[in-house]
mmCIF file with all atom_site columns, C-alpha atoms in Angstrom:
data_model
loop_
_atom_site.group_PDB
_atom_site.id
_atom_site.type_symbol
_atom_site.label_atom_id
_atom_site.label_alt_id
_atom_site.label_comp_id
_atom_site.label_asym_id
_atom_site.label_entity_id
_atom_site.label_seq_id
_atom_site.pdbx_PDB_ins_code
_atom_site.Cartn_x
_atom_site.Cartn_y
_atom_site.Cartn_z
_atom_site.occupancy
_atom_site.B_iso_or_equiv
_atom_site.pdbx_formal_charge
_atom_site.auth_seq_id
_atom_site.auth_comp_id
_atom_site.auth_asym_id
_atom_site.auth_atom_id
_atom_site.pdbx_PDB_model_num
ATOM 1   C CA . PRO A 1 1   ? 129.315 67.124 -10.075 1.00 0.00 ? 1112 PRO A CA 1
ATOM 2   C CA . LEU A 1 2   ? 126.484 65.370 -7.293  1.00 0.00 ? 1113 LEU A CA 1
ATOM 3   C CA . ASN A 1 3   ? 126.285 61.827 -7.566  1.00 0.00 ? 1114 ASN A CA 1
ATOM 4   C CA . TRP A 1 4   ? 122.288 61.312 -6.592  1.00 0.00 ? 1115 TRP A CA 1
ATOM 5   C CA . PHE A 1 5   ? 122.654 57.384 -6.044  1.00 0.00 ? 1116 PHE A CA 1
ATOM 6   C CA . SER A 1 6   ? 125.749 57.396 -3.889  1.00 0.00 ? 1117 SER A CA 1
ATOM 7   C CA . MET A 1 7   ? 124.605 61.000 -2.318  1.00 0.00 ? 1118 MET A CA 1
ATOM 8   C CA . ASP A 1 8   ? 121.841 59.757 -0.711  1.00 0.00 ? 1119 ASP A CA 1
ATOM 9   C CA . GLN A 1 9   ? 120.668 55.707 -0.449  1.00 0.00 ? 1120 GLN A CA 1
ATOM 10  C CA . LYS A 1 10  ? 117.485 57.403 0.922   1.00 0.00 ? 1121 LYS A CA 1
ATOM 11  C CA . PHE A 1 11  ? 116.418 59.059 -2.383  1.00 0.00 ? 1122 PHE A CA 1
ATOM 12  C CA . CYS A 1 12  ? 116.919 56.220 -4.078  1.00 0.00 ? 1123 CYS A CA 1
ATOM 13  C CA . ASP A 1 13  ? 114.344 54.572 -1.769  1.00 0.00 ? 1124 ASP A CA 1
ATOM 14  C CA . TRP A 1 14  ? 111.975 57.535 -2.313  1.00 0.00 ? 1125 TRP A CA 1
ATOM 15  C CA . GLY A 1 15  ? 112.081 56.871 -6.118  1.00 0.00 ? 1126 GLY A CA 1
ATOM 16  C CA . ASN A 1 16  ? 111.026 53.127 -5.781  1.00 0.00 ? 1127 ASN A CA 1
ATOM 17  C CA . ASN A 1 17  ? 107.775 54.533 -4.655  1.00 0.00 ? 1128 ASN A CA 1
ATOM 18  C CA . PHE A 1 18  ? 107.223 56.363 -8.749  1.00 0.00 ? 1129 PHE A CA 1
ATOM 19  C CA . ILE A 1 19  ? 106.239 53.425 -11.039 1.00 0.00 ? 1130 ILE A CA 1
ATOM 20  C CA . LEU A 1 20  ? 106.461 54.012 -14.304 1.00 0.00 ? 1131 LEU A CA 1
ATOM 21  C CA . SER A 1 21  ? 103.597 51.466 -14.944 1.00 0.00 ? 1132 SER A CA 1
ATOM 22  C CA . ASP A 1 22  ? 101.527 49.303 -12.744 1.00 0.00 ? 1133 ASP A CA 1
ATOM 23  C CA . ASP A 1 23  ? 100.839 46.923 -16.124 1.00 0.00 ? 1134 ASP A CA 1
ATOM 24  C CA . LEU A 1 24  ? 104.066 45.226 -16.340 1.00 0.00 ? 1135 LEU A CA 1
ATOM 25  C CA . LYS A 1 25  ? 102.573 43.989 -19.411 1.00 0.00 ? 1136 LYS A CA 1
ATOM 26  C CA . LYS A 1 26  ? 103.260 47.780 -20.864 1.00 0.00 ? 1137 LYS A CA 1
ATOM 27  C CA . THR A 1 27  ? 106.908 47.752 -19.683 1.00 0.00 ? 1138 THR A CA 1
ATOM 28  C CA . TRP A 1 28  ? 108.205 44.120 -21.009 1.00 0.00 ? 1139 TRP A CA 1
ATOM 29  C CA . GLY A 1 29  ? 107.303 42.390 -17.666 1.00 0.00 ? 1140 GLY A CA 1
ATOM 30  C CA . ILE A 1 30  ? 110.079 44.639 -15.994 1.00 0.00 ? 1141 ILE A CA 1
ATOM 31  C CA . LYS A 1 31  ? 108.643 46.651 -12.647 1.00 0.00 ? 1142 LYS A CA 1
ATOM 32  C CA . TYR A 1 32  ? 110.441 50.111 -12.960 1.00 0.00 ? 1143 TYR A CA 1
ATOM 33  C CA . THR A 1 33  ? 110.742 52.591 -10.803 1.00 0.00 ? 1144 THR A CA 1
ATOM 34  C CA . PHE A 1 34  ? 112.192 55.858 -10.475 1.00 0.00 ? 1145 PHE A CA 1
ATOM 35  C CA . GLY A 1 35  ? 115.159 55.063 -8.385  1.00 0.00 ? 1146 GLY A CA 1
ATOM 36  C CA . ASP A 1 36  ? 116.188 52.712 -11.359 1.00 0.00 ? 1147 ASP A CA 1
ATOM 37  C CA . PHE A 1 37  ? 116.689 55.740 -13.536 1.00 0.00 ? 1148 PHE A CA 1
ATOM 38  C CA . LEU A 1 38  ? 118.882 57.307 -10.864 1.00 0.00 ? 1149 LEU A CA 1
ATOM 39  C CA . LYS A 1 39  ? 120.950 54.262 -10.469 1.00 0.00 ? 1150 LYS A CA 1
ATOM 40  C CA . TYR A 1 40  ? 121.090 54.379 -14.190 1.00 0.00 ? 1151 TYR A CA 1
ATOM 41  C CA . HIS A 1 41  ? 121.837 57.980 -14.607 1.00 0.00 ? 1152 HIS A CA 1
ATOM 42  C CA . GLN A 1 42  ? 124.029 58.686 -11.371 1.00 0.00 ? 1153 GLN A CA 1
ATOM 43  C CA . GLY A 1 43  ? 124.696 62.375 -12.472 1.00 0.00 ? 1154 GLY A CA 1
ATOM 44  C CA . SER A 1 44  ? 122.904 65.743 -10.864 1.00 0.00 ? 1155 SER A CA 1
ATOM 45  C CA . SER A 1 45  ? 120.489 66.125 -14.690 1.00 0.00 ? 1156 SER A CA 1
ATOM 46  C CA . ILE A 1 46  ? 117.860 64.979 -12.186 1.00 0.00 ? 1157 ILE A CA 1
ATOM 47  C CA . CYS A 1 47  ? 114.937 67.282 -13.087 1.00 0.00 ? 1158 CYS A CA 1
ATOM 48  C CA . GLY A 1 48  ? 115.630 66.534 -16.812 1.00 0.00 ? 1159 GLY A CA 1
ATOM 49  C CA . LEU A 1 49  ? 115.772 62.684 -15.136 1.00 0.00 ? 1160 LEU A CA 1
ATOM 50  C CA . SER A 1 50  ? 112.600 62.949 -13.916 1.00 0.00 ? 1161 SER A CA 1
ATOM 51  C CA . LEU A 1 51  ? 110.687 65.135 -16.469 1.00 0.00 ? 1162 LEU A CA 1
ATOM 52  C CA . GLY A 1 52  ? 112.267 61.843 -19.072 1.00 0.00 ? 1163 GLY A CA 1
ATOM 53  C CA . PHE A 1 53  ? 110.401 59.118 -16.659 1.00 0.00 ? 1164 PHE A CA 1
ATOM 54  C CA . LYS A 1 54  ? 107.088 61.405 -16.414 1.00 0.00 ? 1165 LYS A CA 1
ATOM 55  C CA . LEU A 1 55  ? 106.834 61.434 -20.530 1.00 0.00 ? 1166 LEU A CA 1
ATOM 56  C CA . ILE A 1 56  ? 107.773 57.757 -20.784 1.00 0.00 ? 1167 ILE A CA 1
ATOM 57  C CA . GLN A 1 57  ? 105.170 57.505 -17.629 1.00 0.00 ? 1168 GLN A CA 1
ATOM 58  C CA . LYS A 1 58  ? 102.475 59.290 -20.670 1.00 0.00 ? 1169 LYS A CA 1
ATOM 59  C CA . LEU A 1 59  ? 104.046 56.912 -23.095 1.00 0.00 ? 1170 LEU A CA 1
ATOM 60  C CA . THR A 1 60  ? 103.043 53.803 -21.244 1.00 0.00 ? 1171 THR A CA 1
ATOM 61  C CA . VAL A 1 61  ? 99.309  55.525 -20.501 1.00 0.00 ? 1172 VAL A CA 1
ATOM 62  C CA . TYR A 1 62  ? 98.981  56.501 -24.149 1.00 0.00 ? 1173 TYR A CA 1
ATOM 63  C CA . PHE A 1 63  ? 99.672  53.457 -25.592 1.00 0.00 ? 1174 PHE A CA 1
ATOM 64  C CA . LYS A 1 64  ? 96.933  50.164 -25.108 1.00 0.00 ? 1175 LYS A CA 1
ATOM 65  C CA . ASP A 1 65  ? 99.417  48.644 -25.354 1.00 0.00 ? 1176 ASP A CA 1
ATOM 66  C CA . TYR A 1 66  ? 103.320 47.925 -24.590 1.00 0.00 ? 1177 TYR A CA 1
ATOM 67  C CA . PHE A 1 67  ? 104.890 50.354 -27.314 1.00 0.00 ? 1178 PHE A CA 1
ATOM 68  C CA . PRO A 1 68  ? 107.971 48.660 -28.866 1.00 0.00 ? 1179 PRO A CA 1
ATOM 69  C CA . LYS A 1 69  ? 111.447 48.970 -26.968 1.00 0.00 ? 1180 LYS A CA 1
ATOM 70  C CA . SER A 1 70  ? 114.315 48.761 -29.840 1.00 0.00 ? 1181 SER A CA 1
ATOM 71  C CA . ASP A 1 71  ? 113.098 50.319 -33.561 1.00 0.00 ? 1182 ASP A CA 1
ATOM 72  C CA . ILE A 1 72  ? 112.577 53.633 -31.993 1.00 0.00 ? 1183 ILE A CA 1
ATOM 73  C CA . LYS A 1 73  ? 114.042 56.804 -32.329 1.00 0.00 ? 1184 LYS A CA 1
ATOM 74  C CA . ILE A 1 74  ? 113.317 59.810 -29.822 1.00 0.00 ? 1185 ILE A CA 1
ATOM 75  C CA . TYR A 1 75  ? 114.273 62.981 -31.384 1.00 0.00 ? 1186 TYR A CA 1
ATOM 76  C CA . GLY A 1 76  ? 114.462 66.696 -28.887 1.00 0.00 ? 1187 GLY A CA 1
ATOM 77  C CA . SER A 1 77  ? 115.422 70.014 -29.039 1.00 0.00 ? 1188 SER A CA 1
ATOM 78  C CA . PHE A 1 78  ? 116.597 69.751 -25.519 1.00 0.00 ? 1189 PHE A CA 1
ATOM 79  C CA . GLY A 1 79  ? 118.411 66.873 -24.712 1.00 0.00 ? 1190 GLY A CA 1
ATOM 80  C CA . GLY A 1 80  ? 120.534 67.677 -21.711 1.00 0.00 ? 1191 GLY A CA 1
ATOM 81  C CA . PRO A 1 81  ? 122.013 64.413 -19.487 1.00 0.00 ? 1192 PRO A CA 1
ATOM 82  C CA . GLY A 1 82  ? 119.063 63.205 -17.171 1.00 0.00 ? 1193 GLY A CA 1
ATOM 83  C CA . MET A 1 83  ? 116.774 63.737 -20.025 1.00 0.00 ? 1194 MET A CA 1
ATOM 84  C CA . ARG A 1 84  ? 119.112 61.763 -22.585 1.00 0.00 ? 1195 ARG A CA 1
ATOM 85  C CA . ASP A 1 85  ? 119.433 58.970 -19.792 1.00 0.00 ? 1196 ASP A CA 1
ATOM 86  C CA . ALA A 1 86  ? 115.462 58.467 -19.136 1.00 0.00 ? 1197 ALA A CA 1
ATOM 87  C CA . PHE A 1 87  ? 115.315 57.816 -22.692 1.00 0.00 ? 1198 PHE A CA 1
ATOM 88  C CA . ASP A 1 88  ? 118.069 55.945 -22.251 1.00 0.00 ? 1199 ASP A CA 1
ATOM 89  C CA . TYR A 1 89  ? 117.592 53.995 -20.526 1.00 0.00 ? 1200 TYR A CA 1
ATOM 90  C CA . ILE A 1 90  ? 114.355 52.031 -21.198 1.00 0.00 ? 1201 ILE A CA 1
ATOM 91  C CA . PHE A 1 91  ? 115.399 52.473 -25.146 1.00 0.00 ? 1202 PHE A CA 1
ATOM 92  C CA . ARG A 1 92  ? 118.922 51.983 -26.014 1.00 0.00 ? 1203 ARG A CA 1
ATOM 93  C CA . GLY A 1 93  ? 119.743 50.909 -29.076 1.00 0.00 ? 1204 GLY A CA 1
ATOM 94  C CA . LYS A 1 94  ? 121.075 46.936 -30.078 1.00 0.00 ? 1205 LYS A CA 1
ATOM 95  C CA . GLU A 1 95  ? 124.645 47.836 -30.138 1.00 0.00 ? 1206 GLU A CA 1
ATOM 96  C CA . ASN A 1 96  ? 124.143 50.248 -26.947 1.00 0.00 ? 1207 ASN A CA 1
ATOM 97  C CA . GLU A 1 97  ? 123.774 53.269 -28.307 1.00 0.00 ? 1208 GLU A CA 1
ATOM 98  C CA . SER A 1 98  ? 121.651 56.103 -27.759 1.00 0.00 ? 1209 SER A CA 1
ATOM 99  C CA . ASN A 1 99  ? 118.062 55.785 -30.001 1.00 0.00 ? 1210 ASN A CA 1
ATOM 100 C CA . PHE A 1 100 ? 117.909 59.838 -28.576 1.00 0.00 ? 1211 PHE A CA 1
ATOM 101 C CA . ILE A 1 101 ? 118.557 62.489 -31.208 1.00 0.00 ? 1212 ILE A CA 1
ATOM 102 C CA . PHE A 1 102 ? 119.286 66.034 -30.523 1.00 0.00 ? 1213 PHE A CA 1
ATOM 103 C CA . LYS A 1 103 ? 117.269 68.414 -32.651 1.00 0.00 ? 1214 LYS A CA 1
ATOM 104 C CA . LYS A 1 104 ? 117.645 71.715 -32.479 1.00 0.00 ? 1215 LYS A CA 1
ATOM 105 C CA . ASP A 1 105 ? 114.690 73.033 -34.890 1.00 0.00 ? 1216 ASP A CA 1
ATOM 106 C CA . LEU A 1 106 ? 112.304 70.224 -33.466 1.00 0.00 ? 1217 LEU A CA 1
ATOM 107 C CA . ASN A 1 107 ? 108.270 71.084 -34.476 1.00 0.00 ? 1218 ASN A CA 1
ATOM 108 C CA . ILE A 1 108 ? 105.892 69.725 -32.992 1.00 0.00 ? 1219 ILE A CA 1
ATOM 109 C CA . ASN A 1 109 ? 101.889 70.434 -32.861 1.00 0.00 ? 1220 ASN A CA 1
ATOM 110 C CA . LEU A 1 110 ? 101.931 70.959 -29.283 1.00 0.00 ? 1221 LEU A CA 1
ATOM 111 C CA . GLU A 1 111 ? 102.559 73.251 -26.472 1.00 0.00 ? 1222 GLU A CA 1
ATOM 112 C CA . CYS A 1 112 ? 105.036 72.748 -24.767 1.00 0.00 ? 1223 CYS A CA 1
ATOM 113 C CA . SER A 1 113 ? 107.321 73.765 -21.586 1.00 0.00 ? 1224 SER A CA 1
ATOM 114 C CA . GLU A 1 114 ? 110.693 75.680 -21.919 1.00 0.00 ? 1225 GLU A CA 1
ATOM 115 C CA . ALA A 1 115 ? 113.986 74.135 -21.503 1.00 0.00 ? 1226 ALA A CA 1
ATOM 116 C CA . PRO A 1 116 ? 117.095 75.902 -20.372 1.00 0.00 ? 1227 PRO A CA 1
ATOM 117 C CA . ILE A 1 117 ? 118.008 75.465 -24.050 1.00 0.00 ? 1228 ILE A CA 1
ATOM 118 C CA . GLY A 1 118 ? 115.047 74.541 -26.749 1.00 0.00 ? 1229 GLY A CA 1
ATOM 119 C CA . ASN A 1 119 ? 111.922 73.921 -24.907 1.00 0.00 ? 1230 ASN A CA 1
ATOM 120 C CA . TYR A 1 120 ? 110.402 69.994 -23.600 1.00 0.00 ? 1231 TYR A CA 1
ATOM 121 C CA . GLY A 1 121 ? 109.349 68.867 -26.673 1.00 0.00 ? 1232 GLY A CA 1
ATOM 122 C CA . TYR A 1 122 ? 109.696 65.242 -28.455 1.00 0.00 ? 1233 TYR A CA 1
ATOM 123 C CA . GLU A 1 123 ? 108.808 63.335 -31.539 1.00 0.00 ? 1234 GLU A CA 1
ATOM 124 C CA . ILE A 1 124 ? 108.851 59.793 -30.694 1.00 0.00 ? 1235 ILE A CA 1
ATOM 125 C CA . LYS A 1 125 ? 108.911 57.674 -34.050 1.00 0.00 ? 1236 LYS A CA 1
ATOM 126 C CA . THR A 1 126 ? 108.526 53.642 -34.445 1.00 0.00 ? 1237 THR A CA 1
ATOM 127 C CA . SER A 1 127 ? 107.718 52.016 -37.678 1.00 0.00 ? 1238 SER A CA 1
ATOM 128 C CA . ASN A 1 128 ? 104.761 52.634 -37.724 1.00 0.00 ? 1239 ASN A CA 1
ATOM 129 C CA . ARG A 1 129 ? 103.610 55.477 -35.766 1.00 0.00 ? 1240 ARG A CA 1
ATOM 130 C CA . ILE A 1 130 ? 104.947 59.431 -35.083 1.00 0.00 ? 1241 ILE A CA 1
ATOM 131 C CA . ILE A 1 131 ? 104.196 60.891 -31.338 1.00 0.00 ? 1242 ILE A CA 1
ATOM 132 C CA . HIS A 1 132 ? 104.763 64.172 -30.504 1.00 0.00 ? 1243 HIS A CA 1
ATOM 133 C CA . ILE A 1 133 ? 104.923 64.515 -26.555 1.00 0.00 ? 1244 ILE A CA 1
ATOM 134 C CA . SER A 1 134 ? 105.073 67.722 -24.617 1.00 0.00 ? 1245 SER A CA 1
ATOM 135 C CA . VAL A 1 135 ? 105.846 68.582 -20.659 1.00 0.00 ? 1246 VAL A CA 1
ATOM 136 C CA . LYS A 1 136 ? 103.277 71.014 -20.494 1.00 0.00 ? 1247 LYS A CA 1
ATOM 137 C CA . PRO A 1 137 ? 103.986 74.661 -20.017 1.00 0.00 ? 1248 PRO A CA 1
ATOM 138 C CA . LYS A 1 138 ? 104.452 75.929 -17.467 1.00 0.00 ? 1249 LYS A CA 1
ATOM 139 C CA . VAL A 1 139 ? 105.709 72.592 -15.777 1.00 0.00 ? 1250 VAL A CA 1
ATOM 140 C CA . VAL A 1 140 ? 108.811 74.002 -15.371 1.00 0.00 ? 1251 VAL A CA 1
ATOM 141 C CA . LYS A 1 141 ? 108.900 77.049 -13.624 1.00 0.00 ? 1252 LYS A CA 1
ATOM 142 C CA . LYS A 1 142 ? 110.847 80.222 -14.705 1.00 0.00 ? 1253 LYS A CA 1
ATOM 143 C CA . GLU A 1 143 ? 112.717 80.932 -11.690 1.00 0.00 ? 1254 GLU A CA 1
ATOM 144 C CA . PHE A 1 144 ? 114.847 77.215 -12.027 1.00 0.00 ? 1255 PHE A CA 1
ATOM 145 C CA . LEU A 1 145 ? 115.114 77.939 -15.902 1.00 0.00 ? 1256 LEU A CA 1
ATOM 146 C CA . LYS A 1 146 ? 116.373 81.246 -14.330 1.00 0.00 ? 1257 LYS A CA 1
ATOM 147 C CA . VAL A 1 147 ? 119.205 79.533 -11.958 1.00 0.00 ? 1258 VAL A CA 1
ATOM 148 C CA . ILE A 1 148 ? 119.582 76.820 -14.107 1.00 0.00 ? 1259 ILE A CA 1
ATOM 149 C CA . ARG A 1 149 ? 121.057 79.711 -17.226 1.00 0.00 ? 1260 ARG A CA 1
ATOM 150 C CA . ALA A 1 150 ? 123.221 81.268 -14.641 1.00 0.00 ? 1261 ALA A CA 1
ATOM 151 C CA . ARG A 1 151 ? 124.359 78.561 -13.870 1.00 0.00 ? 1262 ARG A CA 1
ATOM 152 C CA . ASN A 1 152 ? 125.458 77.982 -17.009 1.00 0.00 ? 1263 ASN A CA 1
ATOM 153 C CA . ASP A 1 153 ? 127.065 80.593 -17.929 1.00 0.00 ? 1264 ASP A CA 1
ATOM 154 C CA . GLY A 1 154 ? 129.559 80.374 -14.660 1.00 0.00 ? 1265 GLY A CA 1
ATOM 155 C CA . LYS A 1 155 ? 126.945 83.037 -12.395 1.00 0.00 ? 1266 LYS A CA 1
ATOM 156 C CA . GLY A 1 156 ? 125.226 81.556 -9.059  1.00 0.00 ? 1267 GLY A CA 1
ATOM 157 C CA . ASP A 1 157 ? 125.442 79.625 -6.793  1.00 0.00 ? 1268 ASP A CA 1
ATOM 158 C CA . PRO A 1 158 ? 125.853 75.573 -7.451  1.00 0.00 ? 1269 PRO A CA 1
ATOM 159 C CA . ARG A 1 159 ? 123.743 74.892 -3.961  1.00 0.00 ? 1270 ARG A CA 1
ATOM 160 C CA . THR A 1 160 ? 120.879 76.618 -5.433  1.00 0.00 ? 1271 THR A CA 1
ATOM 161 C CA . VAL A 1 161 ? 120.639 75.040 -8.427  1.00 0.00 ? 1272 VAL A CA 1
ATOM 162 C CA . THR A 1 162 ? 121.258 71.844 -6.315  1.00 0.00 ? 1273 THR A CA 1
ATOM 163 C CA . GLN A 1 163 ? 117.985 72.846 -4.106  1.00 0.00 ? 1274 GLN A CA 1
ATOM 164 C CA . LEU A 1 164 ? 115.769 73.363 -6.955  1.00 0.00 ? 1275 LEU A CA 1
ATOM 165 C CA . GLN A 1 165 ? 116.391 70.205 -9.107  1.00 0.00 ? 1276 GLN A CA 1
ATOM 166 C CA . LEU A 1 166 ? 115.528 68.799 -5.921  1.00 0.00 ? 1277 LEU A CA 1
ATOM 167 C CA . GLU A 1 167 ? 112.831 70.487 -5.186  1.00 0.00 ? 1278 GLU A CA 1
ATOM 168 C CA . MET A 1 168 ? 110.826 70.272 -9.028  1.00 0.00 ? 1279 MET A CA 1
ATOM 169 C CA . CYS A 1 169 ? 111.942 66.046 -9.330  1.00 0.00 ? 1280 CYS A CA 1
ATOM 170 C CA . GLN A 1 170 ? 109.501 65.936 -5.783  1.00 0.00 ? 1281 GLN A CA 1
ATOM 171 C CA . ARG A 1 171 ? 107.175 68.222 -6.694  1.00 0.00 ? 1282 ARG A CA 1
ATOM 172 C CA . ILE A 1 172 ? 106.198 66.528 -10.553 1.00 0.00 ? 1283 ILE A CA 1
ATOM 173 C CA . LEU A 1 173 ? 107.083 62.886 -9.653  1.00 0.00 ? 1284 LEU A CA 1
ATOM 174 C CA . PRO A 1 174 ? 103.635 62.227 -7.315  1.00 0.00 ? 1285 PRO A CA 1
ATOM 175 C CA . ILE A 1 175 ? 101.603 64.260 -9.596  1.00 0.00 ? 1286 ILE A CA 1
ATOM 176 C CA . PRO A 1 176 ? 99.859  62.067 -12.495 1.00 0.00 ? 1287 PRO A CA 1
ATOM 177 C CA . SER A 1 177 ? 101.862 61.882 -16.274 1.00 0.00 ? 1288 SER A CA 1
ATOM 178 C CA . ASP A 1 178 ? 98.313  63.290 -17.926 1.00 0.00 ? 1289 ASP A CA 1
ATOM 179 C CA . GLU A 1 179 ? 98.504  66.584 -15.362 1.00 0.00 ? 1290 GLU A CA 1
ATOM 180 C CA . ILE A 1 180 ? 102.620 67.133 -16.917 1.00 0.00 ? 1291 ILE A CA 1
ATOM 181 C CA . CYS A 1 181 ? 102.430 66.075 -20.167 1.00 0.00 ? 1292 CYS A CA 1
ATOM 182 C CA . ASN A 1 182 ? 101.049 65.999 -23.471 1.00 0.00 ? 1293 ASN A CA 1
ATOM 183 C CA . SER A 1 183 ? 100.939 63.870 -26.576 1.00 0.00 ? 1294 SER A CA 1
ATOM 184 C CA . ILE A 1 184 ? 98.907  63.541 -30.021 1.00 0.00 ? 1295 ILE A CA 1
ATOM 185 C CA . GLU A 1 185 ? 99.631  60.849 -32.517 1.00 0.00 ? 1296 GLU A CA 1
ATOM 186 C CA . ILE A 1 186 ? 100.262 62.059 -36.137 1.00 0.00 ? 1297 ILE A CA 1
ATOM 187 C CA . LEU A 1 187 ? 100.692 58.792 -37.659 1.00 0.00 ? 1298 LEU A CA 1
#
């Protein structure tokens, strides 16, 4: 599989242009960039990684102060390797365990983009809050889903998948998270 970091240091450098939050108080005093997420992931699922980055970026906008880094659980009906790594990079548990839980039948109160399996809707639980957050409908294009499903079925050209992932990542990262994601607090 592709390793974006070793494949192209320029891509990682490009990713450093996208900051999780300008307010370092909201990110525990650390200036996280998408380049950091790429280095952590070191895999080929950069679409899920970039969508996860935008969801977490939306959480930093949503909260007035920082949100808890521990005592948090993330439930999602789609948890591909890029998405899981995005959440794990920021919210990995004390014992280095994932706080991401795949929940096939997750029902959230927001419209969501379709994912290759399930949808891009997530429930974030902290000790005193439940937040539903999603990638807005139509952010993930049907052409992309069609190619990913063909790849998952052992059909299609892997280079097409690579190209579409790169194009989608480059398309969504510059867009403000409010235009990519929905969120609502439940509790």
